[in-house]
Amino acid sequence: MPQIPYGVRSCLYTGIIHNLAFLTKQAETILQSGQGTWKSYDTKLHHEVKEAIEWYQQYAVKELFHLEEDLMAFEQLLTKVHQKKE
């Protein structure tokens, strides 16, 4: 695979960060307000973020520990959101 330009890596990384922050805020809002539900488009975005992180690790940068930590923290919140519905 050819070398990936810095601008491409930077935009992908920034997009991952923004989408993960959005998803985290969605989950926090649902938990704090006690209202709202997790939407199918949020689930789709969650899967896209995971896919982007996997691709980024494989082709751009190997060390994304902080992104993986943020993803795990979000997924813990998401578990709480889903448990709230039960």
mmCIF file of N, CA and C in Angstrom, residues 6-73:
data_model
loop_
_atom_site.group_PDB
_atom_site.id
_atom_site.type_symbol
_atom_site.label_atom_id
_atom_site.label_comp_id
_atom_site.label_asym_id
_atom_site.label_seq_id
_atom_site.Cartn_x
_atom_site.Cartn_y
_atom_site.Cartn_z
ATOM 1 N N TYR A 6 -0.164 12.735 5.081
ATOM 2 C CA TYR A 6 -0.458 13.234 6.420
ATOM 3 C C TYR A 6 -1.853 13.838 6.491
ATOM 4 N N GLY A 7 -2.264 14.593 5.491
ATOM 5 C CA GLY A 7 -3.575 15.234 5.504
ATOM 6 C C GLY A 7 -4.703 14.218 5.592
ATOM 7 N N VAL A 8 -4.546 13.106 4.903
ATOM 8 C CA VAL A 8 -5.561 12.056 4.937
ATOM 9 C C VAL A 8 -5.616 11.443 6.335
ATOM 10 N N ARG A 9 -4.454 11.119 6.880
ATOM 11 C CA ARG A 9 -4.408 10.551 8.236
ATOM 12 C C ARG A 9 -4.975 11.530 9.251
ATOM 13 N N SER A 10 -4.627 12.798 9.111
ATOM 14 C CA SER A 10 -5.084 13.813 10.048
ATOM 15 C C SER A 10 -6.603 13.964 10.002
ATOM 16 N N CYS A 11 -7.158 14.008 8.807
ATOM 17 C CA CYS A 11 -8.618 14.152 8.682
ATOM 18 C C CYS A 11 -9.343 12.931 9.222
ATOM 19 N N LEU A 12 -8.815 11.750 8.957
ATOM 20 C CA LEU A 12 -9.432 10.538 9.484
ATOM 21 C C LEU A 12 -9.375 10.549 11.010
ATOM 22 N N TYR A 13 -8.218 10.873 11.559
ATOM 23 C CA TYR A 13 -8.054 10.918 13.009
ATOM 24 C C TYR A 13 -9.026 11.930 13.630
ATOM 25 N N THR A 14 -9.100 13.120 13.033
ATOM 26 C CA THR A 14 -10.000 14.158 13.538
ATOM 27 C C THR A 14 -11.453 13.702 13.469
ATOM 28 N N GLY A 15 -11.818 13.054 12.384
ATOM 29 C CA GLY A 15 -13.176 12.543 12.247
ATOM 30 C C GLY A 15 -13.496 11.499 13.304
ATOM 31 N N ILE A 16 -12.546 10.629 13.579
ATOM 32 C CA ILE A 16 -12.737 9.611 14.620
ATOM 33 C C ILE A 16 -12.974 10.290 15.963
ATOM 34 N N ILE A 17 -12.122 11.248 16.293
ATOM 35 C CA ILE A 17 -12.224 11.967 17.568
ATOM 36 C C ILE A 17 -13.584 12.655 17.693
ATOM 37 N N HIS A 18 -13.996 13.360 16.660
ATOM 38 C CA HIS A 18 -15.271 14.097 16.704
ATOM 39 C C HIS A 18 -16.464 13.144 16.818
ATOM 40 N N ASN A 19 -16.457 12.087 16.042
ATOM 41 C CA ASN A 19 -17.575 11.142 16.091
ATOM 42 C C ASN A 19 -17.642 10.418 17.426
ATOM 43 N N LEU A 20 -16.502 10.072 17.974
ATOM 44 C CA LEU A 20 -16.476 9.413 19.278
ATOM 45 C C LEU A 20 -16.957 10.364 20.369
ATOM 46 N N ALA A 21 -16.567 11.629 20.284
ATOM 47 C CA ALA A 21 -17.039 12.626 21.252
ATOM 48 C C ALA A 21 -18.554 12.807 21.123
ATOM 49 N N PHE A 22 -19.075 12.822 19.896
ATOM 50 C CA PHE A 22 -20.512 12.951 19.673
ATOM 51 C C PHE A 22 -21.257 11.766 20.285
ATOM 52 N N LEU A 23 -20.783 10.560 20.023
ATOM 53 C CA LEU A 23 -21.439 9.368 20.559
ATOM 54 C C LEU A 23 -21.409 9.356 22.085
ATOM 55 N N THR A 24 -20.280 9.750 22.651
ATOM 56 C CA THR A 24 -20.152 9.794 24.110
ATOM 57 C C THR A 24 -21.149 10.794 24.687
ATOM 58 N N LYS A 25 -21.268 11.949 24.055
ATOM 59 C CA LYS A 25 -22.219 12.968 24.523
ATOM 60 C C LYS A 25 -23.656 12.457 24.409
ATOM 61 N N GLN A 26 -23.967 11.752 23.342
ATOM 62 C CA GLN A 26 -25.300 11.174 23.177
ATOM 63 C C GLN A 26 -25.619 10.234 24.348
ATOM 64 N N ALA A 27 -24.686 9.342 24.647
ATOM 65 C CA ALA A 27 -24.899 8.373 25.724
ATOM 66 C C ALA A 27 -25.021 9.077 27.066
ATOM 67 N N GLU A 28 -24.148 10.055 27.327
ATOM 68 C CA GLU A 28 -24.209 10.793 28.592
ATOM 69 C C GLU A 28 -25.533 11.526 28.737
ATOM 70 N N THR A 29 -26.006 12.125 27.674
ATOM 71 C CA THR A 29 -27.271 12.865 27.708
ATOM 72 C C THR A 29 -28.434 11.938 28.032
ATOM 73 N N ILE A 30 -28.459 10.781 27.404
ATOM 74 C CA ILE A 30 -29.527 9.808 27.676
ATOM 75 C C ILE A 30 -29.480 9.373 29.137
ATOM 76 N N LEU A 31 -28.290 9.096 29.634
ATOM 77 C CA LEU A 31 -28.165 8.645 31.023
ATOM 78 C C LEU A 31 -28.518 9.749 32.018
ATOM 79 N N GLN A 32 -28.069 10.973 31.763
ATOM 80 C CA GLN A 32 -28.317 12.068 32.695
ATOM 81 C C GLN A 32 -29.769 12.531 32.684
ATOM 82 N N SER A 33 -30.378 12.564 31.523
ATOM 83 C CA SER A 33 -31.744 13.070 31.438
ATOM 84 C C SER A 33 -32.775 12.005 31.773
ATOM 85 N N GLY A 34 -32.383 10.744 31.601
ATOM 86 C CA GLY A 34 -33.338 9.666 31.805
ATOM 87 C C GLY A 34 -34.356 9.592 30.685
ATOM 88 N N GLN A 35 -34.141 10.363 29.654
ATOM 89 C CA GLN A 35 -35.052 10.381 28.511
ATOM 90 C C GLN A 35 -34.269 10.076 27.248
ATOM 91 N N GLY A 36 -34.986 9.791 26.206
ATOM 92 C CA GLY A 36 -34.350 9.528 24.925
ATOM 93 C C GLY A 36 -33.952 8.072 24.804
ATOM 94 N N THR A 37 -33.713 7.683 23.606
ATOM 95 C CA THR A 37 -33.298 6.314 23.333
ATOM 96 C C THR A 37 -32.130 6.333 22.370
ATOM 97 N N TRP A 38 -31.427 5.245 22.363
ATOM 98 C CA TRP A 38 -30.311 5.077 21.441
ATOM 99 C C TRP A 38 -30.886 4.792 20.064
ATOM 100 N N LYS A 39 -30.491 5.545 19.093
ATOM 101 C CA LYS A 39 -31.054 5.458 17.743
ATOM 102 C C LYS A 39 -30.208 4.546 16.850
ATOM 103 N N SER A 40 -30.828 4.059 15.808
ATOM 104 C CA SER A 40 -30.129 3.170 14.878
ATOM 105 C C SER A 40 -28.973 3.891 14.191
ATOM 106 N N TYR A 41 -29.118 5.204 13.921
ATOM 107 C CA TYR A 41 -28.017 5.932 13.292
ATOM 108 C C TYR A 41 -26.841 6.089 14.251
ATOM 109 N N ASP A 42 -27.106 6.114 15.571
ATOM 110 C CA ASP A 42 -26.013 6.141 16.548
ATOM 111 C C ASP A 42 -25.271 4.806 16.524
ATOM 112 N N THR A 43 -26.021 3.727 16.435
ATOM 113 C CA THR A 43 -25.401 2.398 16.356
ATOM 114 C C THR A 43 -24.557 2.291 15.095
ATOM 115 N N LYS A 44 -25.074 2.800 13.984
ATOM 116 C CA LYS A 44 -24.330 2.772 12.720
ATOM 117 C C LYS A 44 -23.037 3.571 12.857
ATOM 118 N N LEU A 45 -23.117 4.757 13.449
ATOM 119 C CA LEU A 45 -21.923 5.586 13.635
ATOM 120 C C LEU A 45 -20.926 4.897 14.549
ATOM 121 N N HIS A 46 -21.404 4.231 15.584
ATOM 122 C CA HIS A 46 -20.531 3.476 16.489
ATOM 123 C C HIS A 46 -19.730 2.437 15.702
ATOM 124 N N HIS A 47 -20.391 1.693 14.838
ATOM 125 C CA HIS A 47 -19.698 0.680 14.036
ATOM 126 C C HIS A 47 -18.712 1.329 13.057
ATOM 127 N N GLU A 48 -19.076 2.471 12.510
ATOM 128 C CA GLU A 48 -18.176 3.180 11.600
ATOM 129 C C GLU A 48 -16.916 3.654 12.320
ATOM 130 N N VAL A 49 -17.074 4.150 13.536
ATOM 131 C CA VAL A 49 -15.923 4.598 14.321
ATOM 132 C C VAL A 49 -14.997 3.420 14.609
ATOM 133 N N LYS A 50 -15.564 2.292 15.009
ATOM 134 C CA LYS A 50 -14.745 1.111 15.275
ATOM 135 C C LYS A 50 -14.003 0.667 14.021
ATOM 136 N N GLU A 51 -14.680 0.688 12.882
ATOM 137 C CA GLU A 51 -14.064 0.308 11.618
ATOM 138 C C GLU A 51 -12.937 1.270 11.256
ATOM 139 N N ALA A 52 -13.174 2.567 11.464
ATOM 140 C CA ALA A 52 -12.155 3.570 11.153
ATOM 141 C C ALA A 52 -10.927 3.411 12.038
ATOM 142 N N ILE A 53 -11.132 3.123 13.309
ATOM 143 C CA ILE A 53 -10.002 2.911 14.217
ATOM 144 C C ILE A 53 -9.193 1.686 13.786
ATOM 145 N N GLU A 54 -9.885 0.620 13.434
ATOM 146 C CA GLU A 54 -9.183 -0.588 12.973
ATOM 147 C C GLU A 54 -8.366 -0.301 11.716
ATOM 148 N N TRP A 55 -8.961 0.414 10.754
ATOM 149 C CA TRP A 55 -8.240 0.747 9.528
ATOM 150 C C TRP A 55 -7.051 1.640 9.837
ATOM 151 N N TYR A 56 -7.273 2.640 10.676
ATOM 152 C CA TYR A 56 -6.212 3.582 11.035
ATOM 153 C C TYR A 56 -5.043 2.845 11.679
ATOM 154 N N GLN A 57 -5.340 1.910 12.556
ATOM 155 C CA GLN A 57 -4.286 1.134 13.203
ATOM 156 C C GLN A 57 -3.512 0.308 12.191
ATOM 157 N N GLN A 58 -4.210 -0.278 11.255
ATOM 158 C CA GLN A 58 -3.568 -1.173 10.295
ATOM 159 C C GLN A 58 -2.729 -0.420 9.268
ATOM 160 N N TYR A 59 -3.226 0.724 8.793
ATOM 161 C CA TYR A 59 -2.573 1.375 7.664
ATOM 162 C C TYR A 59 -1.906 2.702 7.964
ATOM 163 N N ALA A 60 -2.254 3.347 9.041
ATOM 164 C CA ALA A 60 -1.719 4.688 9.270
ATOM 165 C C ALA A 60 -0.794 4.747 10.475
ATOM 166 N N VAL A 61 -1.292 4.409 11.635
ATOM 167 C CA VAL A 61 -0.513 4.517 12.862
ATOM 168 C C VAL A 61 -0.860 3.333 13.742
ATOM 169 N N LYS A 62 0.129 2.742 14.323
ATOM 170 C CA LYS A 62 -0.120 1.579 15.171
ATOM 171 C C LYS A 62 -0.541 1.959 16.583
ATOM 172 N N GLU A 63 -0.079 3.069 17.084
ATOM 173 C CA GLU A 63 -0.324 3.441 18.472
ATOM 174 C C GLU A 63 -1.516 4.395 18.588
ATOM 175 N N LEU A 64 -2.646 3.845 18.898
ATOM 176 C CA LEU A 64 -3.848 4.656 19.109
ATOM 177 C C LEU A 64 -4.444 4.341 20.468
ATOM 178 N N PHE A 65 -3.593 4.146 21.445
ATOM 179 C CA PHE A 65 -4.045 3.712 22.754
ATOM 180 C C PHE A 65 -5.113 4.637 23.323
ATOM 181 N N HIS A 66 -4.905 5.950 23.201
ATOM 182 C CA HIS A 66 -5.881 6.898 23.764
ATOM 183 C C HIS A 66 -7.219 6.807 23.040
ATOM 184 N N LEU A 67 -7.214 6.565 21.740
ATOM 185 C CA LEU A 67 -8.475 6.383 21.029
ATOM 186 C C LEU A 67 -9.168 5.105 21.478
ATOM 187 N N GLU A 68 -8.403 4.057 21.673
ATOM 188 C CA GLU A 68 -8.979 2.807 22.137
ATOM 189 C C GLU A 68 -9.564 2.977 23.540
ATOM 190 N N GLU A 69 -8.882 3.742 24.393
ATOM 191 C CA GLU A 69 -9.409 4.018 25.738
ATOM 192 C C GLU A 69 -10.718 4.801 25.658
ATOM 193 N N ASP A 70 -10.760 5.811 24.780
ATOM 194 C CA ASP A 70 -11.985 6.596 24.608
ATOM 195 C C ASP A 70 -13.121 5.720 24.092
ATOM 196 N N LEU A 71 -12.810 4.814 23.175
ATOM 197 C CA LEU A 71 -13.824 3.908 22.646
ATOM 198 C C LEU A 71 -14.342 2.983 23.743
ATOM 199 N N MET A 72 -13.448 2.458 24.560
ATOM 200 C CA MET A 72 -13.878 1.575 25.648
ATOM 201 C C MET A 72 -14.737 2.333 26.657
ATOM 202 N N ALA A 73 -14.361 3.577 26.980
ATOM 203 C CA ALA A 73 -15.152 4.374 27.913
ATOM 204 C C ALA A 73 -16.542 4.639 27.329
#
